[in-house]
Structure formats: C-alpha cells, structure tokens
Amino acid sequence: MTPGFDVFGRYSYGNTNLKPIDQSVNVQSFQVGVAFPDLGKKGALGAITFVAPMAIVNGRQYFVSGGGNGGTLDALEVSYYYPLNDRLALVPAFYAIFNANNFDSKPKL
C-alpha cells in the first residue's frame, strides 16, 4: 500500500459430498493482517495477523473429532523477521490461540 506498511488477507471455502450417505461438509477459512516491511532494517519484516484456519459451516457431525462444540479456532500471531545476513535470520513470534480444536469452552493458549 505504502512504503513501510502493507495489508493482506485471504478467504477460502470448501465443499465435499460424502458418498454413499449423500451428505455434505462445508468449511471456510480466512486471514487478515498488516505487515511492516523494512522495520528496523532493510529486509526485515514485522507482521500482525489474525486467522481462522477452519470454520465448519455444515457437517460438523461427520468429523472424527466431532468438530468441537460449535466454536471456531482463531489465532493471533505477531512475528518479526530480522535478517542477520543473507543466510541467517532471527524470527521471534508470539501466538495466542482461542477456542482450541473448535471448542469455545477451552482456555486460551
């Protein structure tokens, strides 16, 4: 968008039909985030992102794990890529996970 600041995102939707029971499973995922290229040093990158890697829209009962209890796993990531040279970099990251395994009753990780 502008030097030193970018916005990114993605969305996906999947559908499958289960044979021979003729039922469907639908899932979706999304991610949004901001990035800060050259933060602190040329070639470095800071990023903050929020992702829902798999939200079950339909067919939860057909997942082996049961698909949770209706919650949607969400994750927040803050990371920083700091190149030391052209072959080595430091990459600290922080993750917060909400509704682990799609159970909204589980504690945040």
XYZ file of C-alpha atoms in Angstrom:
109
model
C 0.000 0.000 0.000
C 2.594 2.493 1.135
C 6.290 2.095 1.834
C 6.640 0.507 5.245
C 3.003 -0.675 5.532
C 1.003 -3.430 3.798
C -2.388 -5.055 4.368
C -3.064 -8.647 3.359
C -5.784 -11.253 3.592
C -7.233 -14.427 2.165
C -10.506 -16.354 2.188
C -11.277 -19.926 1.189
C -14.387 -22.089 1.095
C -14.521 -25.839 0.630
C -17.335 -28.272 -0.003
C -17.327 -32.034 -0.276
C -20.126 -34.525 -0.809
C -19.923 -37.698 1.294
C -20.728 -40.934 -0.524
C -22.737 -43.143 -0.114
C -24.689 -41.154 2.517
C -25.154 -38.152 0.182
C -24.399 -35.536 2.834
C -22.124 -32.525 2.557
C -19.400 -30.894 4.629
C -18.636 -27.207 4.164
C -15.691 -25.363 5.708
C -14.247 -21.894 5.344
C -11.117 -20.079 6.473
C -9.841 -16.533 6.451
C -6.823 -14.477 7.408
C -6.258 -10.728 7.716
C -3.138 -8.904 8.708
C -0.785 -5.988 8.462
C 2.912 -6.087 7.623
C 5.724 -3.618 8.116
C 8.476 -4.197 5.531
C 11.991 -2.994 6.360
C 11.004 -2.424 10.012
C 14.235 -1.586 11.827
C 16.455 -2.787 8.974
C 16.271 -3.267 5.214
C 14.989 -6.791 4.565
C 13.308 -7.105 7.981
C 9.561 -7.671 8.319
C 7.154 -7.218 11.213
C 3.664 -8.703 10.922
C 0.429 -8.993 12.890
C -2.137 -11.476 11.617
C -5.474 -12.946 12.699
C -6.581 -16.276 11.226
C -9.479 -18.713 11.446
C -7.844 -21.768 9.815
C -11.020 -23.872 9.568
C -14.537 -22.834 10.479
C -17.024 -25.660 9.997
C -20.116 -24.266 8.288
C -22.011 -27.528 7.763
C -21.464 -31.218 8.533
C -19.745 -30.954 11.933
C -21.133 -34.386 12.916
C -19.049 -36.088 10.183
C -15.666 -35.077 11.642
C -13.873 -37.856 13.542
C -13.166 -35.428 16.404
C -16.761 -34.256 16.341
C -15.609 -30.863 15.085
C -15.721 -29.281 18.529
C -18.801 -27.863 20.193
C -19.616 -25.088 17.745
C -16.669 -22.802 18.453
C -14.236 -21.680 15.776
C -10.495 -21.892 16.379
C -8.931 -18.445 15.940
C -5.293 -17.441 16.230
C -3.433 -14.174 16.602
C 0.217 -14.064 15.527
C 2.791 -11.333 15.975
C 6.130 -12.049 14.314
C 9.315 -10.319 13.300
C 11.842 -11.444 10.693
C 15.251 -9.872 11.310
C 17.985 -10.919 8.851
C 21.445 -11.189 10.377
C 22.985 -11.855 6.966
C 21.826 -13.395 3.671
C 21.759 -16.924 5.204
C 20.675 -16.410 8.806
C 17.789 -14.575 10.477
C 16.146 -14.244 13.879
C 12.384 -14.835 13.817
C 10.692 -14.350 17.199
C 6.938 -14.951 17.182
C 4.038 -14.812 19.621
C 0.873 -16.876 19.152
C -2.440 -16.662 21.012
C -4.920 -19.436 20.203
C -8.607 -19.121 21.006
C -11.183 -21.951 21.001
C -8.611 -24.722 20.515
C -9.901 -27.636 18.396
C -13.122 -25.648 17.800
C -14.245 -25.878 21.448
C -15.348 -22.476 22.741
C -15.105 -23.749 26.338
C -11.329 -24.384 26.185
C -8.918 -21.872 27.741
C -6.902 -19.543 25.543
C -3.410 -20.804 24.735
